[in-house]
Short mmCIF file of C-alpha atoms in Angstrom, two decimals:
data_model
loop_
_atom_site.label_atom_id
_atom_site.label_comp_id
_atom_site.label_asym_id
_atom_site.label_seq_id
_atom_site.Cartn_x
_atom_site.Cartn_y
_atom_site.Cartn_z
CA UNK A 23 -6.34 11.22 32.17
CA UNK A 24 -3.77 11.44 34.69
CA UNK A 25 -2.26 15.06 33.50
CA UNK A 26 -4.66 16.96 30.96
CA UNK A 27 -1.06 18.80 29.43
CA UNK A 28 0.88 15.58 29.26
CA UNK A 29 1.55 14.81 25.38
CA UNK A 30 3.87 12.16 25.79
CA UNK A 31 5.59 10.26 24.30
CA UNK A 32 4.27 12.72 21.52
CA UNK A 33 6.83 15.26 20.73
CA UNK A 34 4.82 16.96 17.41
CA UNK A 35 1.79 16.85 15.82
CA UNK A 36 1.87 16.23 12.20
CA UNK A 37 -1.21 17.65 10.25
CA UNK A 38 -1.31 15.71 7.19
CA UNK A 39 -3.87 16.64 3.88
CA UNK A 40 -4.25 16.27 0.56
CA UNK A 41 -2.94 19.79 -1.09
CA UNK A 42 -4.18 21.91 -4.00
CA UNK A 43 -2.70 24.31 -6.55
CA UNK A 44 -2.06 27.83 -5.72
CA UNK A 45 -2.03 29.40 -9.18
CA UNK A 46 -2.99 28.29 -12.58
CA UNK A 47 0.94 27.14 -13.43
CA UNK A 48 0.20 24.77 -10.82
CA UNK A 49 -2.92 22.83 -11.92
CA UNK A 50 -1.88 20.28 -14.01
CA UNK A 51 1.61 19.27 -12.19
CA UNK A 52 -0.34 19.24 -9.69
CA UNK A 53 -2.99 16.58 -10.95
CA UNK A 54 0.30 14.91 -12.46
CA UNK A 55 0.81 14.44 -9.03
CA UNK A 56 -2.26 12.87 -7.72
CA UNK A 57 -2.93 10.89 -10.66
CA UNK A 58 0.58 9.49 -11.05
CA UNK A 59 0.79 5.65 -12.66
CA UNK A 60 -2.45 5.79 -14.04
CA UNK A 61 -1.51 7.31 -17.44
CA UNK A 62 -3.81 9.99 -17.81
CA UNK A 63 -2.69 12.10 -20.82
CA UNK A 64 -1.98 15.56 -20.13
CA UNK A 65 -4.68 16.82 -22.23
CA UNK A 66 -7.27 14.96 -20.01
CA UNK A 67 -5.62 16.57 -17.05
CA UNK A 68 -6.23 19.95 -18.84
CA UNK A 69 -9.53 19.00 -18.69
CA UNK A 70 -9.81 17.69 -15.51
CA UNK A 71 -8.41 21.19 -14.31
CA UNK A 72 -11.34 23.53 -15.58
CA UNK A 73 -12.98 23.52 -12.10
CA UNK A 74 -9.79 24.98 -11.13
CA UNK A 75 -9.21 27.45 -13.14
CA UNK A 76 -12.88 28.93 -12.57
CA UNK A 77 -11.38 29.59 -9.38
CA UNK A 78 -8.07 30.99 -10.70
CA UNK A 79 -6.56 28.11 -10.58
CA UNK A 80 -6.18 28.16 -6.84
CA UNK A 81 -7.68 25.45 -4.81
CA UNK A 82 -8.68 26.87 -1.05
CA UNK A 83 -7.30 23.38 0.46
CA UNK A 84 -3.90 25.27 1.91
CA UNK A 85 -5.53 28.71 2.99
CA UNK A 86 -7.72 26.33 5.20
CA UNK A 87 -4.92 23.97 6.45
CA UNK A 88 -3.07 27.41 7.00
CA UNK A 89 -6.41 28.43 9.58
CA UNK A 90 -6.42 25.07 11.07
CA UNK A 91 -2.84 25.63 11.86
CA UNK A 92 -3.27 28.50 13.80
CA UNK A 93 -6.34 27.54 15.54
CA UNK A 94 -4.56 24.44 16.80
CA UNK A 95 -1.38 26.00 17.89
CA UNK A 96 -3.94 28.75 19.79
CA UNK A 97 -5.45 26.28 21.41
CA UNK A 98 -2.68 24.12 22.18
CA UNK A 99 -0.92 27.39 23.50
CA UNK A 100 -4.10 28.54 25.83
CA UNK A 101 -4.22 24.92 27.13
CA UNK A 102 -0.83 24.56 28.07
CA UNK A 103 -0.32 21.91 25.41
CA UNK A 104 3.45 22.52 24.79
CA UNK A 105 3.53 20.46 21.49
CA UNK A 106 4.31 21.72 18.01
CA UNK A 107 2.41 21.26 15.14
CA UNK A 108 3.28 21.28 11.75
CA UNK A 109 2.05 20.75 8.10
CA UNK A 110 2.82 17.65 4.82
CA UNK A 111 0.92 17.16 1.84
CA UNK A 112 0.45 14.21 0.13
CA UNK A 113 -0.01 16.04 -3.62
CA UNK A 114 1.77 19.38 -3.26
CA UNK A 115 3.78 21.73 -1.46
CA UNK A 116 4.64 21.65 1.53
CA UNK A 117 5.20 17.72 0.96
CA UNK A 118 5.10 15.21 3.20
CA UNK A 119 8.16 13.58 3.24
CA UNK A 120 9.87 17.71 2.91
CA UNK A 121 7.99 18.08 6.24
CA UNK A 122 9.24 15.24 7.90
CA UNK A 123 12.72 15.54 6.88
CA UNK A 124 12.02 18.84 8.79
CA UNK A 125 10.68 16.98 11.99
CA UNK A 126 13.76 14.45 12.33
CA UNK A 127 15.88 17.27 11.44
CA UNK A 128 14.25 19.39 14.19
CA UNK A 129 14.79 16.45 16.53
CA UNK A 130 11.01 15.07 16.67
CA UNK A 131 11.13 10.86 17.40
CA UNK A 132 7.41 10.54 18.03
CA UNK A 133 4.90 12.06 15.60
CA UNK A 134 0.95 12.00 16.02
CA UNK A 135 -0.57 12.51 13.08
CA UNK A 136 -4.09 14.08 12.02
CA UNK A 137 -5.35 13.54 8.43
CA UNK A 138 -7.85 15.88 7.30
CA UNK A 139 -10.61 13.00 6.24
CA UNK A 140 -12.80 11.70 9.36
CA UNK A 141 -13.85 8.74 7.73
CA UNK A 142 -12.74 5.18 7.27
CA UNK A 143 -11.72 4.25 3.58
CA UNK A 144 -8.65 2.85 1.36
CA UNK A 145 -8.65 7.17 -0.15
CA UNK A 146 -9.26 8.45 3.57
CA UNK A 147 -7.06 6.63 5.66
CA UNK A 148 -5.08 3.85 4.26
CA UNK A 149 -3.73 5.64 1.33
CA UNK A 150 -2.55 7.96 3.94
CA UNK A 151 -0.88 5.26 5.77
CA UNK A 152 1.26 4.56 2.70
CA UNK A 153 2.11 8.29 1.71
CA UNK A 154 3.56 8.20 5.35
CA UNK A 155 5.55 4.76 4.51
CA UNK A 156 6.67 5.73 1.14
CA UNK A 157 8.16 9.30 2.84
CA UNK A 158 9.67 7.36 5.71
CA UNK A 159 11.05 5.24 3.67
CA UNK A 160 12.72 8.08 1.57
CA UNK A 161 13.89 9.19 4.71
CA UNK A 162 15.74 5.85 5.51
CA UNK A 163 16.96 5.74 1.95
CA UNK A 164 18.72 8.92 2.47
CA UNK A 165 20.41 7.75 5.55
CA UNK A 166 18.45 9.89 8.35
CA UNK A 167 16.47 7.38 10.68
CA UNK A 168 12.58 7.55 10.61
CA UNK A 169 10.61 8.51 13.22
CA UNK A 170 7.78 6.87 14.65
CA UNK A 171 4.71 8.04 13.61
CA UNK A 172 0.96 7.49 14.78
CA UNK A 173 -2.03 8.41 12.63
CA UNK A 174 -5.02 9.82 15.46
CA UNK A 175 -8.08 7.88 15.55
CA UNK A 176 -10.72 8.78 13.17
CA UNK A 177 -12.83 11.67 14.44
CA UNK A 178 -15.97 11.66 12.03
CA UNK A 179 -18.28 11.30 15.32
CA UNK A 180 -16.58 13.69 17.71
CA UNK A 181 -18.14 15.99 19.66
CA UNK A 182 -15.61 19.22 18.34
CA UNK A 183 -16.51 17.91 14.75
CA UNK A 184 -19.97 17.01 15.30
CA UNK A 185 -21.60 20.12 16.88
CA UNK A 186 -20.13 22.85 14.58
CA UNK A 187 -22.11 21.12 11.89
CA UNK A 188 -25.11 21.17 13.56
CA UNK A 189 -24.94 24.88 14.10
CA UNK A 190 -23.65 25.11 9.99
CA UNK A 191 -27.08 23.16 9.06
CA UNK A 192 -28.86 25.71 11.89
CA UNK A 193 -27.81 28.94 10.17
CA UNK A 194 -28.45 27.59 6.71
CA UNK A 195 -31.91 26.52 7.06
CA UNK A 196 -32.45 30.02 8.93
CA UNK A 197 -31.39 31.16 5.88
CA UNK A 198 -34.14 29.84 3.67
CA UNK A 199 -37.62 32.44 3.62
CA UNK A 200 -39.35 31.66 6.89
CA UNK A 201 -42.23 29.25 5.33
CA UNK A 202 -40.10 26.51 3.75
CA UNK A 203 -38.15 26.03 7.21
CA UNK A 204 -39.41 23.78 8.47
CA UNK A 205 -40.35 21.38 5.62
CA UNK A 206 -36.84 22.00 4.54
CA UNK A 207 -35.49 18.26 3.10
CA UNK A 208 -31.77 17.71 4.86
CA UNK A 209 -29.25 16.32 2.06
CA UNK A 210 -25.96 15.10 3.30
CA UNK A 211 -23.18 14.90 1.19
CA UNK A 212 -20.23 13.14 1.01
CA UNK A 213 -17.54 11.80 -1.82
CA UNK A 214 -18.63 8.95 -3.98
CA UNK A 215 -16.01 6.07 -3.76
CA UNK A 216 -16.21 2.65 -5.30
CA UNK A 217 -18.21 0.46 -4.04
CA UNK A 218 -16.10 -2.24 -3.98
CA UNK A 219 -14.35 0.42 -1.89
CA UNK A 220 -16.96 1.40 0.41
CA UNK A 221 -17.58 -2.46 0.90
CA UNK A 222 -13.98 -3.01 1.96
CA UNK A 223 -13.75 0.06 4.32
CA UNK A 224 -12.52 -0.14 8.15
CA UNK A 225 -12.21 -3.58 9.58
CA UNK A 226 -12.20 -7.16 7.50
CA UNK A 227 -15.59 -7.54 10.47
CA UNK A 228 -17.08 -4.63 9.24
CA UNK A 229 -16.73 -5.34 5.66
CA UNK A 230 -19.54 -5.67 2.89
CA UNK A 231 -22.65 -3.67 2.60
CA UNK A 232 -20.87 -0.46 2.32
CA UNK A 233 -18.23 -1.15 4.78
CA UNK A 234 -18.02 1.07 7.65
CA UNK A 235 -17.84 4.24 5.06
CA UNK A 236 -21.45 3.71 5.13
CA UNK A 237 -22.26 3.36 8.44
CA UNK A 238 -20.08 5.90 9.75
CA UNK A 239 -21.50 8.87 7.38
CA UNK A 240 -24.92 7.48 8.41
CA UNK A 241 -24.58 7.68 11.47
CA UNK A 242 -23.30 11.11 11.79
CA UNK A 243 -26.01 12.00 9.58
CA UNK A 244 -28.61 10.28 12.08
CA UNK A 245 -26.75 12.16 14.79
CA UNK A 246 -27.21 16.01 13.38
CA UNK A 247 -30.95 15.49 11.98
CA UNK A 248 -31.74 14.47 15.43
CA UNK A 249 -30.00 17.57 16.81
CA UNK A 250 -31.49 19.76 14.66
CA UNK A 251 -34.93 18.27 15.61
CA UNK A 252 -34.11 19.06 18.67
CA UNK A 253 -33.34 22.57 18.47
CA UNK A 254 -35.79 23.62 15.92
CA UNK A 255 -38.81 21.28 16.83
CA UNK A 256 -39.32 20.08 13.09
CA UNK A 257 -38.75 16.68 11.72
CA UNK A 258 -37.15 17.08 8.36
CA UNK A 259 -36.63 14.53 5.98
CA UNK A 260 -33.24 13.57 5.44
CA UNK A 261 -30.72 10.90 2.98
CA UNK A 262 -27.23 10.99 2.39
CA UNK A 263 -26.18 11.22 -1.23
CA UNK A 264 -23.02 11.75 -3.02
CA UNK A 265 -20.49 13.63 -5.23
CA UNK A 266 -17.04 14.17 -6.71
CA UNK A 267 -17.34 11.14 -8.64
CA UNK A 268 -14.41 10.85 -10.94
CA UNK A 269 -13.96 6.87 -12.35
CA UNK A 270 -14.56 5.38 -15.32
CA UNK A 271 -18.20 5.06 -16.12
CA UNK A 272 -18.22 1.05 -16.04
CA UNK A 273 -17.06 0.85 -12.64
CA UNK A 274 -19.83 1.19 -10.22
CA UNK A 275 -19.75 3.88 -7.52
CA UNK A 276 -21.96 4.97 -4.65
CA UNK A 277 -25.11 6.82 -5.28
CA UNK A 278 -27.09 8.95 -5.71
CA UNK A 279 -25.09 11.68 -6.89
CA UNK A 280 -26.30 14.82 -5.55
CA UNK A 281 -27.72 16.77 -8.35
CA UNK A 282 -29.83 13.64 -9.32
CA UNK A 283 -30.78 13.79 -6.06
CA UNK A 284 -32.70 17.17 -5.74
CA UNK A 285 -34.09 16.47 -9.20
CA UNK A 286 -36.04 13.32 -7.28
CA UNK A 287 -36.50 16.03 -4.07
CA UNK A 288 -38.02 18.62 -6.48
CA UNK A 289 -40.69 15.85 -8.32
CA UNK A 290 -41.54 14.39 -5.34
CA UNK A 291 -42.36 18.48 -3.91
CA UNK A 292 -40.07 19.10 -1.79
CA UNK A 293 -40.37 23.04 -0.53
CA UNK A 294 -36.46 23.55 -0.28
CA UNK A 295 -33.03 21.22 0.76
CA UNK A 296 -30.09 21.90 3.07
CA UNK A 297 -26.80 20.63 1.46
CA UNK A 298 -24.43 19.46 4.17
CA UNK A 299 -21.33 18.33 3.82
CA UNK A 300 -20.54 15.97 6.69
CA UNK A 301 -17.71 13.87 3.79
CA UNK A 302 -15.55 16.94 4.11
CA UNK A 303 -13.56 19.04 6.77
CA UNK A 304 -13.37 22.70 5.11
CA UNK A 305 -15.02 24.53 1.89
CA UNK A 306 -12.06 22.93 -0.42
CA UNK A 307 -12.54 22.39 -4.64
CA UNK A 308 -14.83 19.71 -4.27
CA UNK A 309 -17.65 21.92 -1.89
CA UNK A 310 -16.51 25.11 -3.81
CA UNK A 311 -17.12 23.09 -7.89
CA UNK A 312 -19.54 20.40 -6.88
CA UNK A 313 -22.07 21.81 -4.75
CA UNK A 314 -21.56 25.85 -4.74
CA UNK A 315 -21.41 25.77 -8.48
CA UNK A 316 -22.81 21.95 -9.93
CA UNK A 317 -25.28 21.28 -7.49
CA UNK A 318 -26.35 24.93 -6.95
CA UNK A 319 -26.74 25.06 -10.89
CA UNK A 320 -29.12 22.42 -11.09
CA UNK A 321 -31.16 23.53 -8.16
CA UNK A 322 -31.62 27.24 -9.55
CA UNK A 323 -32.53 25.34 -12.94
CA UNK A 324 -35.74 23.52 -11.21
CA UNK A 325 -36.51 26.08 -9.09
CA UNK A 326 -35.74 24.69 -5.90
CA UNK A 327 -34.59 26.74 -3.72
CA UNK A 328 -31.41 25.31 -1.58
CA UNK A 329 -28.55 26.69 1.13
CA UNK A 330 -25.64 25.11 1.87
CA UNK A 331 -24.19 24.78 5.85
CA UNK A 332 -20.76 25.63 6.39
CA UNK A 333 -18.04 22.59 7.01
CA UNK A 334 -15.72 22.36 9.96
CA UNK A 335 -12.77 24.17 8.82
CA UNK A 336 -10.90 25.98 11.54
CA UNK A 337 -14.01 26.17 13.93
CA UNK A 338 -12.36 26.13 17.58
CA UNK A 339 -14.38 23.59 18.62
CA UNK A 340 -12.53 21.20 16.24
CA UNK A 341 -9.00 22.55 17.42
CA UNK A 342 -10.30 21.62 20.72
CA UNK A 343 -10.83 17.99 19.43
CA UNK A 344 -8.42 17.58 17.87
CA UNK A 345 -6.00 18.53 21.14
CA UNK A 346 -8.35 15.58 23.06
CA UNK A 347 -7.61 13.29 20.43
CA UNK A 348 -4.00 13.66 21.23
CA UNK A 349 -4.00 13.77 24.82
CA UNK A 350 -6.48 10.74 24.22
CA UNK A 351 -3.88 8.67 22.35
CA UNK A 352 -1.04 9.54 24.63
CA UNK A 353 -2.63 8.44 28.00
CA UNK A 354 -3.01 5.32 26.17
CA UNK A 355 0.12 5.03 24.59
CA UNK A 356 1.42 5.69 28.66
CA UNK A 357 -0.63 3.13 29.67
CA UNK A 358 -3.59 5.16 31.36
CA UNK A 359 -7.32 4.16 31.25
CA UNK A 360 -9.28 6.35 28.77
CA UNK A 361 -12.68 7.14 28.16
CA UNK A 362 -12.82 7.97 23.91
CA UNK A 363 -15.81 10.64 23.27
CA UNK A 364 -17.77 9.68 20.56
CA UNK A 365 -21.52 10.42 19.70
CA UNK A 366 -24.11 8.46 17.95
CA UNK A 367 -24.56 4.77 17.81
CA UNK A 368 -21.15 3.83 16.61
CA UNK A 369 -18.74 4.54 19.30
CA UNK A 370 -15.20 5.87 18.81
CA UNK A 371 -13.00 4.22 16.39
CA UNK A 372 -10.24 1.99 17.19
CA UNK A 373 -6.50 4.15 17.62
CA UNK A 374 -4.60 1.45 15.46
CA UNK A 375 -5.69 0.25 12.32
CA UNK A 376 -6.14 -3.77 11.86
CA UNK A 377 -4.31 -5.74 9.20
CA UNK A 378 -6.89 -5.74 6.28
CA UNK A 379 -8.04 -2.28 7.68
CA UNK A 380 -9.55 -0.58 3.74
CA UNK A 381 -7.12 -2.79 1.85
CA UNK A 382 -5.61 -1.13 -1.34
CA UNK A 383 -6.19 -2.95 -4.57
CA UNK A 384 -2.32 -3.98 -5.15
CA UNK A 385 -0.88 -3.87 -1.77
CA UNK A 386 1.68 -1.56 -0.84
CA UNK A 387 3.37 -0.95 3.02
CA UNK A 388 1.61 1.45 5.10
CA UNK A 389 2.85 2.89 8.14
CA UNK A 390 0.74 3.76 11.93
CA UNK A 391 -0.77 0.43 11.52
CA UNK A 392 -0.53 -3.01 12.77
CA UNK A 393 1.12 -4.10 9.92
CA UNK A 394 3.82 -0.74 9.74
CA UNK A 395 7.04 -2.15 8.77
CA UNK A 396 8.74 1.11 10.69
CA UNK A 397 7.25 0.40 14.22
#
């Protein structure tokens, strides 16, 4: 890159997640929220929000986003990257389109975004894509003129997201009593979906099969056990499973779910298992409920013992990433040559999602895309 500082044409950095309640008042308007035109009666919702309110009805989600902020503005500020950053929700406060009322109102034109899922699929990217269409367009509606915004590349094989996993799966099988080390089984985890989803993820090429939501998780699961066979000198076993599975029970969805899974690890005598959660950026409900608590349940039930290795979260490796990722897209938004780092097998991701890109069910406009209607 011609000037390592040089954000433009960027003139903020949008960090854009999924939200969480902060108090138990806020757990069912707050599933309201995410589960809106599917007509869920309350009472289910009341349901839904027990893993929640085991937690006090406060979902970590924002105190994370709230540590990613400041590691990114530290960085950003020690690099010289003059180039604020703020924060939208899709599901609760601060909201999306709140925060980019905010932005045009603070003069911002051109808006990078980050979304905090690495992966490519319709509930990790493209649903995105129309939160940020449905907000512009609120934006238009009330007579202020949208910016233009551009959602960062996916980053699930990054070096700054990569590596701090590696050392999370490191610490947790030092963890385990010194003679089940190295036998240890390595289970990766990530968030069932469809699979009609999976199969439709990233590109119309790359569909079927499990879509590239399936080669993407398995290769960055490829990627760490071969790092950590590296640095530790023992080949563990390893699969990628799943959890958080939340559909109806006819529809199929990826498997196997996790706690299934270490029932098969502990008949088959495995000595121990390593839970990682490559699916997920920080320790939010879904690490805290269905691992921590579900899958930590069933493993103290059969005796197995099992640690779990810490996600990304704030790590300042990823705030380092995530600053290359947007002087990345600027060079090439300027014109410059650019050389994308990516590990594994896979290569890095393409910057602008493809029409039929993790197509939605009913199709809905979706913006930073080659089919935005605001570009």
């Amino acid at each position: 890159m011609s000037d390592l500082h040089d954000p433009a044409p960027y003139d903020a950095l949008l960090l854009l997640s999924f939200g969480g309640p902060e108090g138990p008042d806020d757990v069912v308007p707050f599933l309201e929220n995410v589960t809106r035109g599917r007509g869920i009666p309350r009472e289910r919702l009341k349901e839904v929000g027990e893993h929640y309110f085991l937690f006090g009805g406060v979902s970590p989600i924002n105190d994370q986003n709230r540590a990613l902020l400041d590691a990114l503005r530290k960085d950003f500020a020690d690099h010289g990257l003059h180039l604020p950053v703020y924060w939208g929700n899709r599901n609760w406060a601060p909201y999306l389109t709140d925060t980019l009322r905010d932005m045009v109102h603070d003069g911002r034109r051109r808006i990078a975004v980050l979304a905090t899922s690495a992966y490519a699929s319709y509930s990790g990217c493209r649903q995105y894509r129309e939160n940020l269409a449905d907000a512009l367009g609120a934006l238009r509606a009330e007579g202020l003129e949208p910016p233009r915004v551009d959602k960062l590349r996916h980053y699930f094989n990054h070096p700054g997201f990569v590596r701090p996993m590696v050392d999370g799966v490191l610490t947790a099988i030092a963890d385990l009593p010194e003679e089940l080390r190295a036998d240890a089984h390595l289970v990766f985890t990530t968030h069932s979906i469809p699979t009609a989803s999976a199969d439709a993820s990233g590109p119309v090429e790359e569909h079927g099969d499990g879509g590239a939501y399936l080669r993407e998780h398995r290769d960055v699961a490829r990627v760490i056990a071969e790092a950590v066979r590296e640095e530790t000198g023992a080949d563990r076993p390893w699969e990628l499973v799943y959890q958080s599975r939340s559909g109806a029970p006819h529809i199929p969805w990826l498997e196997p779910d996790v706690c299934d899974h270490l029932e098969q690890l502990h008949g088959a005598g495995a000595p121990a298992a390593v839970l990682v959660p490559i699916g997920f950026v920080s320790d939010h409900m879904e690490v805290l409920y269905d691992l921590d608590t579900e899958a930590a349940a069933k493993a103290a039930e059969l005796g197995l013992p099992v640690r779990r290795s810490a996600t990304v979260g704030a790590d300042p490796r990823f705030a380092a990433a995530v600053r290359e990722l947007v002087l990345e897209r600027a060079a090439t938004e300027r014109g410059e040559p650019v050389r994308p780092c990516a590990l594994g097998a896979l290569g890095a991701s393409h910057d602008i999602c493809p029409v039929g890109c993790c197509p939605a069910r009913i199709a809905r406009p979706a913006a930073a895309g080659a089919d935005d209607p605001y570009a």
